[in-house]
Amino acid sequence: MPSIESKTHFRTLQKFRSEFSPNQFTQYESQRTGMRVVVVDQEGPKVLGYFALATEIHDDSGAPHTLEHLCFMGSKSYPYKGVLDKLATRAYSNTNAWTATDHTCYTLDTAGWAGFSQILPVYLEHVIAPTLTDAGCYTEVYHVDGTGHDAGVVYSEMQGCQNTQPEIMDLKSKRIMYPEGVGFRYETGGMMEQLRVLPPDRIRQFHQEMYQPKNLCLVLVGEIDHPDLLKILDGFESTILEDIPKLDTPFKRPWVESLQPPPLKKSTIDTVEFPEEDETSGEISISFFGPSCTDVLGMGALTILMAYIAGSSVSVLENILVEKEQVASGVYYVWETRPNTVIQITLSSVDVEKLAEVEKRFFEILKETAGKKLDMEYMLDCITRHRRKQMSASENGAMFFTDSIIADFLFGNNSTMKNIANLREFDELESWTDLQWRDFLKKWISDAPHVTILGKPSAAMLEKLKADEEARISARKAELGEEGLKKLEKKLAAAKAENDKEIPREILEKFKTPDTSSIRFIKTTTARSGAARETRKIDSNPIQRLIDQDPSDFPLFIHFEHIQSNFVQITILIGTESIPVALRPLLSIYLDNFFTSPIVRNGTRIEFERAVMELEKDTVSYSMHSGTYLGCPEGLRLSIRVEAEKYEVGIQWLRDFLWNSVFDLTRVKASTAKLLADIPEEKRDGSTMTYSAFIMTNTAPESISRARDTLVKALYLKRVKRLLETEPDKILSQLEMIRQAIGKVSNFRVLVTANVETLKKPVSSWEALATTDFGKLAPLDNSLARLSEAGRNPGNLAYIIPLAIESSFAYTIGKGPQSLQDPRTPAIMVAIAYLDAVEGPMWTAVRGTGLAYGTGFTSSTDSGHIAFSIYRSPDVSKAFSASKDTLQKFISGTTSFDSLALEGAISSIVLSFANSQSTMAAAAQENFVRQVIRDLPNDWTEHILKSVRNVTMEEVRKVMEDILLPLFTAESSNLFVTCAAVMQEGLVKGFEGMGFRPEVKPLSFFQDDYGLTTGDEEEKNDNDDDDDDDIDDEDDDMEGSEDEEMSDTSSNQV
């Protein structure tokens, strides 16, 4: 039998299996072009592609970022904007891309090999041989619109982040660490001032330099047909040989053959300001050069050392700076994989008056740590736990291996790639002595030269940016005059017309939608015990019979999902209805403190540090959050992940923290301080605050989403902090009341995801949770019941909220179905998929014209709402108007529905189902949500897919008119907008022109203290303090002329 390579230009460089996961790796190289291909064989419905190019530039022009956008505007054989995404949508695929400092990566996310293989050569041609027209550059990168304002998709994106605290601090750090001529010094996204003058020829030049097959690596993950893949790639290469340099043409490999940064000779501390009205807290960023990313042992040691010093609440930096001394709300670390790895540690929400003092304290702690014996038992626990986490992560995501493969392509060589398939470096690290670890700590961190950036908020800078921007735009308008603005409007219209030329129908029809039989959906096996048996009939199966062999009278609701895994994921959905409403804001403290409290075991108190150390020794992960990702946002989600042999141990830990934890005053104070410190940063996020205003207005005080929102915490926690000083027992007793309210077996619905055959006592192990509360199973918490009057009957509410941001965001909601079994659901799903498609109607009308970075509809049956959002816009009223106009044209018949686009919409719905079960664990959770939360029939997935295929164009038009259009009408929607202060006046006029009566309000208008009082003088100032977070307070009463997202039926997360 001939080998795969007998008729291909690709040779196999290496093939090997992972030592700790079921994956096989195969690396190919083209002998014609030098293109590299790495295939990671992995079972499942998804096939994922990552097409990475090493991209190095020595300026801030943003050329790498612009290409990430422009390559989607057409290619030599398909010179039509949007053709790639229209074809991809029909083939169960999504495309995307990102630009990092050292590479640009294009992604193809597909359900099944049949669809992936169809799109692959078309996509690769868009990358290697794009059109890069002047018109495309004009609309997509930067232009001035007919009103004299800046626009363009790339520009809008950078406008939203350039003057934010993280970007300002990161750029300053890079400027100090890297000299001129080293690519890591520059902002590859592009600085606004350079994007405004970036010529198309510079972009084309950069593409010619970097976008060569010899500088391209394809990473494919999934069930791949290797012979078919090589055949497709051979065919593709034959079509581009005339468009690329010959293989033997000299080529300087980016990064590896480039100028390398010199070592830091001394430490530097610098201060930068960032625009912010609230000047109380800042940030500290500390950067070091670390070992080379090709030093496997060194990078392994760095991984473990960072976990030891900053990985959890018991690690030395977090424990001292956050938990004990409470001078920061968190200690976070990342590293950038490079020949000289950059280690960056961030201290968040630090009192602005103590920035220098806290930075000094940071190094004192590090030197103290390096100067005495380490806790080697905990160090070995860190190694063991990391190994467990790696093995667990390899079961649950394609990106686990992808990042390492791309890094190897950028900086490594053929001999280094095999390192991703084993964990042997951790075996060696287990033998390291205390002295070796301390020497490593001294070399790379505690005694190493570093760059510290102190970030200080500045209200003056905010005002200056606002004034400078207004002056710049005014000067431009004056210079252009009315005639000049009209010329720009015509120029933009001409560019749009060129970009939007119609795609010949025969091109789209040539690509047929693959049969869904080509997609191998994951099947899991369900079993139940206790109250779960009583609520839903289940057919007999081997796993159910296994469960029945472990009888127990304990009535706990337990739902088992049997999968092939070495780990057990235990999740408990906890009801919240029994928590007194006035105490629900305390859930923020209760959840933050849940796994960081002392516990009592066998009558002995175990302090939280020891408890957390022991917990981490036994687990892969643990968390306590809201139930949003279980389809129940008004519930709580408690989860723990352990190895199968520690199933009973995991259950015992849940018991300890549910009932045996101690509400320790010191710990509660630490949690409160940490939560309060994070609030100013949360208020700097325009998108998050738009959603917060929605939550505060549309949900009732009973809602835990509302009770835990930033705009409740901003007032409530200030008062809690004072009460912890004056009446601490009051708060501690209230926390105990919350524990007693939710800690009832009748409140619990348990999901166990595991290879059930490996569990010794799958049911009776849960008797460890037995209490005298054997009451009737409590109903699921209902979001509909916790809506405010405004949420139940949307209409005639519109708010504009100025913030310290440079962009604008919108979120509007109206009434929608309250059940997935509503007969309108299939048509709504198709309508949303049709409108929101990449290069679909909304994309073309808004993103394609530079009016916003993105838009999207969502449907939440939990709350009975339909919503529409606009993300990062230079003028959100224009994006809103364009979106409404697009919708109205379909409703009126001015714009006809395209049958091929409808096929694509249906294909994207199929893809969303594949996304929801991309791994075994994800498929198991989807089954639980479908059966337990949604109470949908077992065949609902098959039924809904059949139903969406039968949706007619008239049904789509009807739901657009009846369900979606009311989102854009003042009388039937509630509208929330956040924006830069400079945009406020224009947005008021813009929305007034569409029939809205927007009120300009500060964030403090939406705050709620839930009636908590302290009776002191400071209470009067709480709201005043928060007014400092807002902009233009003199207009607060003027009547104008994300923690969690809504569940989305358009993406079928059921």
mmCIF file of C-alpha atoms in Angstrom, residues 38-356:
data_model
loop_
_atom_site.group_PDB
_atom_site.id
_atom_site.type_symbol
_atom_site.label_atom_id
_atom_site.label_comp_id
_atom_site.label_asym_id
_atom_site.label_seq_id
_atom_site.Cartn_x
_atom_site.Cartn_y
_atom_site.Cartn_z
ATOM 1 C CA VAL A 38 0.952 20.176 12.529
ATOM 2 C CA VAL A 39 -2.023 17.865 12.996
ATOM 3 C CA VAL A 40 -3.278 16.995 16.495
ATOM 4 C CA ASP A 41 -5.630 14.042 16.204
ATOM 5 C CA GLN A 42 -8.490 14.409 18.677
ATOM 6 C CA GLU A 43 -11.926 12.818 18.746
ATOM 7 C CA GLY A 44 -15.021 15.011 18.764
ATOM 8 C CA PRO A 45 -17.421 16.926 16.517
ATOM 9 C CA LYS A 46 -15.135 19.931 16.011
ATOM 10 C CA VAL A 47 -12.250 20.482 13.632
ATOM 11 C CA LEU A 48 -10.201 23.544 14.494
ATOM 12 C CA GLY A 49 -7.596 25.304 12.411
ATOM 13 C CA TYR A 50 -5.034 27.885 13.540
ATOM 14 C CA PHE A 51 -3.007 29.450 10.708
ATOM 15 C CA ALA A 52 -0.105 31.290 12.326
ATOM 16 C CA LEU A 53 2.388 33.665 10.710
ATOM 17 C CA ALA A 54 5.393 35.122 12.477
ATOM 18 C CA THR A 55 4.900 38.879 12.107
ATOM 19 C CA GLU A 56 7.599 41.321 13.166
ATOM 20 C CA ILE A 57 7.469 45.089 12.650
ATOM 21 C CA HIS A 58 9.540 47.950 13.980
ATOM 22 C CA ASP A 59 6.961 50.727 14.193
ATOM 23 C CA ASP A 60 3.545 51.511 15.675
ATOM 24 C CA SER A 61 1.779 51.729 12.318
ATOM 25 C CA GLY A 62 -0.498 48.794 13.077
ATOM 26 C CA ALA A 63 0.184 47.096 9.723
ATOM 27 C CA PRO A 64 0.064 43.583 11.291
ATOM 28 C CA HIS A 65 -3.329 44.354 12.834
ATOM 29 C CA THR A 66 -4.749 45.843 9.630
ATOM 30 C CA LEU A 67 -3.918 42.674 7.691
ATOM 31 C CA GLU A 68 -5.781 40.599 10.259
ATOM 32 C CA HIS A 69 -8.869 42.490 9.066
ATOM 33 C CA LEU A 70 -8.067 43.080 5.391
ATOM 34 C CA CYS A 71 -7.386 39.457 4.515
ATOM 35 C CA PHE A 72 -11.111 38.847 4.901
ATOM 36 C CA MET A 73 -11.928 41.415 2.203
ATOM 37 C CA GLY A 74 -11.318 39.081 -0.745
ATOM 38 C CA SER A 75 -8.586 37.123 -2.568
ATOM 39 C CA LYS A 76 -7.271 36.792 -6.102
ATOM 40 C CA SER A 77 -9.743 34.054 -7.110
ATOM 41 C CA TYR A 78 -12.533 35.369 -4.889
ATOM 42 C CA PRO A 79 -12.206 39.178 -5.092
ATOM 43 C CA TYR A 80 -15.334 39.902 -3.130
ATOM 44 C CA LYS A 81 -15.698 41.243 0.380
ATOM 45 C CA GLY A 82 -17.356 38.699 2.623
ATOM 46 C CA VAL A 83 -17.194 35.741 0.262
ATOM 47 C CA LEU A 84 -14.998 33.716 2.622
ATOM 48 C CA ASP A 85 -17.348 34.106 5.555
ATOM 49 C CA LYS A 86 -20.465 33.489 3.487
ATOM 50 C CA LEU A 87 -18.949 30.226 2.276
ATOM 51 C CA ALA A 88 -17.730 29.336 5.765
ATOM 52 C CA THR A 89 -21.157 29.890 7.274
ATOM 53 C CA ARG A 90 -22.666 27.436 4.804
ATOM 54 C CA ALA A 91 -20.059 24.837 5.781
ATOM 55 C CA TYR A 92 -20.729 24.828 9.547
ATOM 56 C CA SER A 93 -17.729 27.110 10.051
ATOM 57 C CA ASN A 94 -16.686 30.310 11.767
ATOM 58 C CA THR A 95 -13.612 32.363 10.948
ATOM 59 C CA ASN A 96 -11.716 34.727 13.200
ATOM 60 C CA ALA A 97 -8.230 36.076 13.774
ATOM 61 C CA TRP A 98 -6.012 37.744 16.324
ATOM 62 C CA THR A 99 -2.865 39.857 16.263
ATOM 63 C CA ALA A 100 -0.247 39.329 18.953
ATOM 64 C CA THR A 101 3.055 41.147 19.254
ATOM 65 C CA ASP A 102 4.949 38.261 17.646
ATOM 66 C CA HIS A 103 2.407 36.583 15.354
ATOM 67 C CA THR A 104 -0.896 36.859 13.564
ATOM 68 C CA CYS A 105 -3.214 33.880 13.675
ATOM 69 C CA TYR A 106 -6.265 33.115 11.536
ATOM 70 C CA THR A 107 -8.747 30.575 12.851
ATOM 71 C CA LEU A 108 -11.243 28.213 11.249
ATOM 72 C CA ASP A 109 -13.739 26.619 13.627
ATOM 73 C CA THR A 110 -15.847 23.908 11.977
ATOM 74 C CA ALA A 111 -18.246 21.110 12.796
ATOM 75 C CA GLY A 112 -16.880 18.105 10.914
ATOM 76 C CA TRP A 113 -14.039 17.488 8.443
ATOM 77 C CA ALA A 114 -16.291 17.771 5.368
ATOM 78 C CA GLY A 115 -17.000 21.462 5.991
ATOM 79 C CA PHE A 116 -13.453 22.244 7.108
ATOM 80 C CA SER A 117 -11.823 20.667 4.069
ATOM 81 C CA GLN A 118 -14.140 22.612 1.762
ATOM 82 C CA ILE A 119 -13.214 26.013 3.211
ATOM 83 C CA LEU A 120 -9.510 25.422 3.918
ATOM 84 C CA PRO A 121 -8.062 26.260 0.466
ATOM 85 C CA VAL A 122 -10.317 29.299 0.040
ATOM 86 C CA TYR A 123 -9.253 30.611 3.444
ATOM 87 C CA LEU A 124 -5.555 30.034 2.790
ATOM 88 C CA GLU A 125 -5.789 31.959 -0.481
ATOM 89 C CA HIS A 126 -7.301 34.888 1.406
ATOM 90 C CA VAL A 127 -4.285 34.818 3.719
ATOM 91 C CA ILE A 128 -1.552 34.405 1.090
ATOM 92 C CA ALA A 129 -3.103 36.243 -1.878
ATOM 93 C CA PRO A 130 -5.581 38.852 -0.577
ATOM 94 C CA THR A 131 -6.830 41.762 -2.695
ATOM 95 C CA LEU A 132 -5.713 44.567 -0.315
ATOM 96 C CA THR A 133 -7.534 47.284 -2.262
ATOM 97 C CA ASP A 134 -7.434 50.979 -1.460
ATOM 98 C CA ALA A 135 -11.188 50.906 -0.881
ATOM 99 C CA GLY A 136 -10.845 48.063 1.610
ATOM 100 C CA CYS A 137 -8.117 49.893 3.508
ATOM 101 C CA TYR A 138 -10.212 53.058 3.555
ATOM 102 C CA THR A 139 -13.313 51.553 5.158
ATOM 103 C CA GLU A 140 -11.728 48.830 7.260
ATOM 104 C CA VAL A 141 -8.676 50.628 8.638
ATOM 105 C CA TYR A 142 -9.336 54.369 8.876
ATOM 106 C CA HIS A 143 -11.333 57.147 7.286
ATOM 107 C CA VAL A 144 -13.029 60.420 8.156
ATOM 108 C CA ASP A 145 -16.773 60.303 7.712
ATOM 109 C CA GLY A 146 -19.044 62.995 6.297
ATOM 110 C CA THR A 147 -19.438 64.618 9.719
ATOM 111 C CA GLY A 148 -15.695 65.025 10.206
ATOM 112 C CA HIS A 149 -15.324 62.235 12.763
ATOM 113 C CA ASP A 150 -12.834 59.371 12.761
ATOM 114 C CA ALA A 151 -14.076 55.924 11.757
ATOM 115 C CA GLY A 152 -12.870 52.545 10.510
ATOM 116 C CA VAL A 153 -13.024 49.142 12.162
ATOM 117 C CA VAL A 154 -9.354 48.933 13.128
ATOM 118 C CA TYR A 155 -9.301 52.537 14.279
ATOM 119 C CA SER A 156 -12.448 52.077 16.372
ATOM 120 C CA GLU A 157 -10.912 49.039 18.023
ATOM 121 C CA MET A 158 -7.759 50.874 19.014
ATOM 122 C CA GLN A 159 -9.703 53.982 20.002
ATOM 123 C CA GLY A 160 -11.417 51.849 22.611
ATOM 124 C CA CYS A 161 -8.208 50.646 24.229
ATOM 125 C CA GLN A 162 -5.256 52.975 23.508
ATOM 126 C CA ASN A 163 -5.826 55.271 26.464
ATOM 127 C CA THR A 164 -6.859 52.620 28.959
ATOM 128 C CA GLN A 165 -4.815 51.834 32.030
ATOM 129 C CA PRO A 166 -3.534 48.385 30.897
ATOM 130 C CA GLU A 167 -2.475 49.640 27.455
ATOM 131 C CA ILE A 168 -0.720 52.743 28.742
ATOM 132 C CA MET A 169 1.205 50.812 31.375
ATOM 133 C CA ASP A 170 2.112 47.941 29.057
ATOM 134 C CA LEU A 171 3.408 50.245 26.322
ATOM 135 C CA LYS A 172 5.536 52.184 28.776
ATOM 136 C CA SER A 173 7.036 48.948 30.089
ATOM 137 C CA LYS A 174 7.867 47.751 26.564
ATOM 138 C CA ARG A 175 9.508 51.068 25.680
ATOM 139 C CA ILE A 176 11.863 50.678 28.651
ATOM 140 C CA MET A 177 12.616 46.961 28.277
ATOM 141 C CA TYR A 178 13.279 46.951 24.543
ATOM 142 C CA PRO A 179 15.524 49.311 22.573
ATOM 143 C CA GLU A 180 14.740 50.670 19.114
ATOM 144 C CA GLY A 181 14.942 47.972 16.473
ATOM 145 C CA VAL A 182 13.590 45.154 18.644
ATOM 146 C CA GLY A 183 10.107 44.188 17.490
ATOM 147 C CA PHE A 184 8.739 43.527 20.963
ATOM 148 C CA ARG A 185 8.995 47.269 21.665
ATOM 149 C CA TYR A 186 6.132 48.278 19.396
ATOM 150 C CA GLU A 187 2.332 48.419 19.455
ATOM 151 C CA THR A 188 1.366 46.030 16.674
ATOM 152 C CA GLY A 189 -2.300 46.955 17.026
ATOM 153 C CA GLY A 190 -1.423 50.448 15.846
ATOM 154 C CA MET A 191 -1.447 53.793 17.623
ATOM 155 C CA MET A 192 -4.358 56.007 16.613
ATOM 156 C CA GLU A 193 -2.131 58.834 15.402
ATOM 157 C CA GLN A 194 -0.242 56.432 13.110
ATOM 158 C CA LEU A 195 -3.351 54.632 11.871
ATOM 159 C CA ARG A 196 -4.645 58.017 10.718
ATOM 160 C CA VAL A 197 -1.748 58.331 8.287
ATOM 161 C CA LEU A 198 -1.037 54.679 7.405
ATOM 162 C CA PRO A 199 -0.893 54.314 3.588
ATOM 163 C CA PRO A 200 -2.183 51.154 1.877
ATOM 164 C CA ASP A 201 1.202 50.565 0.259
ATOM 165 C CA ARG A 202 2.828 50.103 3.687
ATOM 166 C CA ILE A 203 0.283 47.406 4.452
ATOM 167 C CA ARG A 204 0.925 45.671 1.121
ATOM 168 C CA GLN A 205 4.672 45.847 1.714
ATOM 169 C CA PHE A 206 4.333 44.220 5.115
ATOM 170 C CA HIS A 207 2.176 41.469 3.628
ATOM 171 C CA GLN A 208 4.765 40.788 0.937
ATOM 172 C CA GLU A 209 7.503 40.536 3.569
ATOM 173 C CA MET A 210 5.761 38.351 6.115
ATOM 174 C CA TYR A 211 2.902 36.475 4.464
ATOM 175 C CA GLN A 212 4.915 33.745 2.779
ATOM 176 C CA PRO A 213 4.180 30.004 3.108
ATOM 177 C CA LYS A 214 7.658 29.419 4.537
ATOM 178 C CA ASN A 215 6.600 31.733 7.379
ATOM 179 C CA LEU A 216 3.258 29.984 7.903
ATOM 180 C CA CYS A 217 2.319 27.115 10.190
ATOM 181 C CA LEU A 218 -1.069 25.405 10.023
ATOM 182 C CA VAL A 219 -2.196 23.775 13.266
ATOM 183 C CA LEU A 220 -5.196 21.464 12.853
ATOM 184 C CA VAL A 221 -6.987 19.799 15.762
ATOM 185 C CA GLY A 222 -9.743 17.216 15.459
ATOM 186 C CA GLU A 223 -10.646 14.157 13.420
ATOM 187 C CA ILE A 224 -8.533 14.894 10.349
ATOM 188 C CA ASP A 225 -8.364 12.883 7.128
ATOM 189 C CA HIS A 226 -4.588 13.113 6.578
ATOM 190 C CA PRO A 227 -4.464 11.959 2.922
ATOM 191 C CA ASP A 228 -7.300 14.310 2.020
ATOM 192 C CA LEU A 229 -5.588 17.168 3.858
ATOM 193 C CA LEU A 230 -2.326 16.745 1.947
ATOM 194 C CA LYS A 231 -4.185 16.463 -1.342
ATOM 195 C CA ILE A 232 -6.012 19.726 -0.622
ATOM 196 C CA LEU A 233 -2.806 21.505 0.368
ATOM 197 C CA ASP A 234 -1.001 20.271 -2.729
ATOM 198 C CA GLY A 235 -3.803 21.644 -4.864
ATOM 199 C CA PHE A 236 -3.764 24.954 -3.047
ATOM 200 C CA GLU A 237 -0.018 25.398 -3.395
ATOM 201 C CA SER A 238 -0.239 24.870 -7.141
ATOM 202 C CA THR A 239 -2.489 27.930 -7.379
ATOM 203 C CA ILE A 240 -0.175 30.347 -5.541
ATOM 204 C CA LEU A 241 3.309 29.483 -6.797
ATOM 205 C CA GLU A 242 3.329 32.567 -9.025
ATOM 206 C CA ASP A 243 2.236 34.806 -6.140
ATOM 207 C CA ILE A 244 5.001 33.971 -3.685
ATOM 208 C CA PRO A 245 8.813 34.175 -3.617
ATOM 209 C CA LYS A 246 10.648 31.017 -4.613
ATOM 210 C CA LEU A 247 11.564 28.663 -1.812
ATOM 211 C CA ASP A 248 15.297 29.446 -2.095
ATOM 212 C CA THR A 249 14.752 33.222 -1.941
ATOM 213 C CA PRO A 250 16.631 34.571 1.091
ATOM 214 C CA PHE A 251 14.305 35.046 4.047
ATOM 215 C CA LYS A 252 15.182 36.380 7.465
ATOM 216 C CA ARG A 253 13.229 34.369 10.023
ATOM 217 C CA PRO A 254 11.335 36.799 12.257
ATOM 218 C CA TRP A 255 12.372 36.933 15.908
ATOM 219 C CA VAL A 256 14.863 34.066 15.766
ATOM 220 C CA GLU A 257 17.256 35.819 13.357
ATOM 221 C CA SER A 258 16.391 39.316 14.561
ATOM 222 C CA LEU A 259 18.128 41.640 16.970
ATOM 223 C CA GLN A 260 17.664 40.299 20.490
ATOM 224 C CA PRO A 261 17.128 42.573 23.489
ATOM 225 C CA PRO A 262 20.125 43.125 25.758
ATOM 226 C CA PRO A 263 19.779 42.057 29.395
ATOM 227 C CA LEU A 264 18.447 44.697 31.743
ATOM 228 C CA LYS A 265 21.453 46.293 33.443
ATOM 229 C CA LYS A 266 19.487 48.013 36.185
ATOM 230 C CA SER A 267 16.023 48.250 37.635
ATOM 231 C CA THR A 268 13.763 51.098 36.574
ATOM 232 C CA ILE A 269 10.698 52.565 38.276
ATOM 233 C CA ASP A 270 8.531 54.895 36.243
ATOM 234 C CA THR A 271 5.111 56.430 36.750
ATOM 235 C CA VAL A 272 2.425 56.902 34.131
ATOM 236 C CA GLU A 273 -1.001 58.433 34.337
ATOM 237 C CA PHE A 274 -4.172 57.039 32.868
ATOM 238 C CA PRO A 275 -7.478 58.875 32.400
ATOM 239 C CA GLU A 276 -9.870 58.211 35.272
ATOM 240 C CA GLU A 277 -12.205 60.381 37.310
ATOM 241 C CA ASP A 278 -11.786 58.200 40.423
ATOM 242 C CA GLU A 279 -8.251 58.965 41.614
ATOM 243 C CA THR A 280 -8.237 56.667 44.633
ATOM 244 C CA SER A 281 -6.588 53.503 43.318
ATOM 245 C CA GLY A 282 -3.937 52.616 40.787
ATOM 246 C CA GLU A 283 -1.988 49.616 39.530
ATOM 247 C CA ILE A 284 1.561 48.317 39.753
ATOM 248 C CA SER A 285 3.138 46.346 36.917
ATOM 249 C CA ILE A 286 6.544 44.691 37.421
ATOM 250 C CA SER A 287 8.326 42.999 34.515
ATOM 251 C CA PHE A 288 11.414 40.778 34.357
ATOM 252 C CA PHE A 289 13.244 38.897 31.645
ATOM 253 C CA GLY A 290 13.004 35.153 32.272
ATOM 254 C CA PRO A 291 14.475 31.985 30.774
ATOM 255 C CA SER A 292 14.247 31.218 27.071
ATOM 256 C CA CYS A 293 10.991 29.639 25.999
ATOM 257 C CA THR A 294 13.018 26.797 24.492
ATOM 258 C CA ASP A 295 14.518 25.999 27.902
ATOM 259 C CA VAL A 296 12.021 23.297 28.862
ATOM 260 C CA LEU A 297 13.295 22.779 32.391
ATOM 261 C CA GLY A 298 13.584 26.519 33.035
ATOM 262 C CA MET A 299 10.038 27.183 31.815
ATOM 263 C CA GLY A 300 8.757 24.281 33.892
ATOM 264 C CA ALA A 301 10.475 25.691 36.956
ATOM 265 C CA LEU A 302 9.023 29.119 36.226
ATOM 266 C CA THR A 303 5.537 27.611 36.021
ATOM 267 C CA ILE A 304 5.878 25.999 39.430
ATOM 268 C CA LEU A 305 7.632 28.915 41.087
ATOM 269 C CA MET A 306 4.939 31.382 40.003
ATOM 270 C CA ALA A 307 2.246 29.071 41.374
ATOM 271 C CA TYR A 308 4.203 28.917 44.639
ATOM 272 C CA ILE A 309 4.593 32.683 45.064
ATOM 273 C CA ALA A 310 1.411 34.016 43.410
ATOM 274 C CA GLY A 311 -0.877 31.161 42.399
ATOM 275 C CA SER A 312 -3.569 31.205 45.069
ATOM 276 C CA SER A 313 -4.743 32.796 48.298
ATOM 277 C CA VAL A 314 -2.100 30.833 50.246
ATOM 278 C CA SER A 315 0.839 31.672 47.983
ATOM 279 C CA VAL A 316 3.255 34.077 49.601
ATOM 280 C CA LEU A 317 2.553 37.271 47.631
ATOM 281 C CA GLU A 318 -1.223 36.864 47.503
ATOM 282 C CA ASN A 319 -1.414 35.789 51.135
ATOM 283 C CA ILE A 320 0.559 38.723 52.501
ATOM 284 C CA LEU A 321 -0.308 41.601 50.169
ATOM 285 C CA VAL A 322 -3.975 40.738 49.575
ATOM 286 C CA GLU A 323 -5.206 38.544 52.405
ATOM 287 C CA LYS A 324 -3.259 39.891 55.391
ATOM 288 C CA GLU A 325 -1.992 43.394 54.677
ATOM 289 C CA GLN A 326 -4.816 44.175 52.220
ATOM 290 C CA VAL A 327 -2.790 46.643 50.169
ATOM 291 C CA ALA A 328 -3.914 45.209 46.818
ATOM 292 C CA SER A 329 -7.040 43.446 45.603
ATOM 293 C CA GLY A 330 -5.076 40.812 43.738
ATOM 294 C CA VAL A 331 -1.676 39.614 42.555
ATOM 295 C CA TYR A 332 -1.736 38.391 38.966
ATOM 296 C CA TYR A 333 0.990 37.110 36.706
ATOM 297 C CA VAL A 334 1.451 36.296 33.048
ATOM 298 C CA TRP A 335 4.421 35.604 30.889
ATOM 299 C CA GLU A 336 5.008 36.251 27.238
ATOM 300 C CA THR A 337 6.603 33.252 25.508
ATOM 301 C CA ARG A 338 9.742 34.614 23.825
ATOM 302 C CA PRO A 339 13.460 33.889 23.398
ATOM 303 C CA ASN A 340 13.729 36.046 26.516
ATOM 304 C CA THR A 341 10.479 35.263 28.273
ATOM 305 C CA VAL A 342 8.873 38.309 29.849
ATOM 306 C CA ILE A 343 7.408 37.723 33.314
ATOM 307 C CA GLN A 344 4.880 40.357 34.328
ATOM 308 C CA ILE A 345 3.359 40.578 37.810
ATOM 309 C CA THR A 346 0.498 42.986 38.431
ATOM 310 C CA LEU A 347 -0.757 44.298 41.761
ATOM 311 C CA SER A 348 -4.291 45.540 41.232
ATOM 312 C CA SER A 349 -6.323 48.253 42.946
ATOM 313 C CA VAL A 350 -3.579 49.731 45.118
ATOM 314 C CA ASP A 351 -4.176 52.932 47.089
ATOM 315 C CA VAL A 352 -2.724 55.629 44.855
ATOM 316 C CA GLU A 353 -0.891 57.202 47.797
ATOM 317 C CA LYS A 354 0.838 53.902 48.564
ATOM 318 C CA LEU A 355 1.957 52.772 45.117
ATOM 319 C CA ALA A 356 5.680 53.247 45.763
#
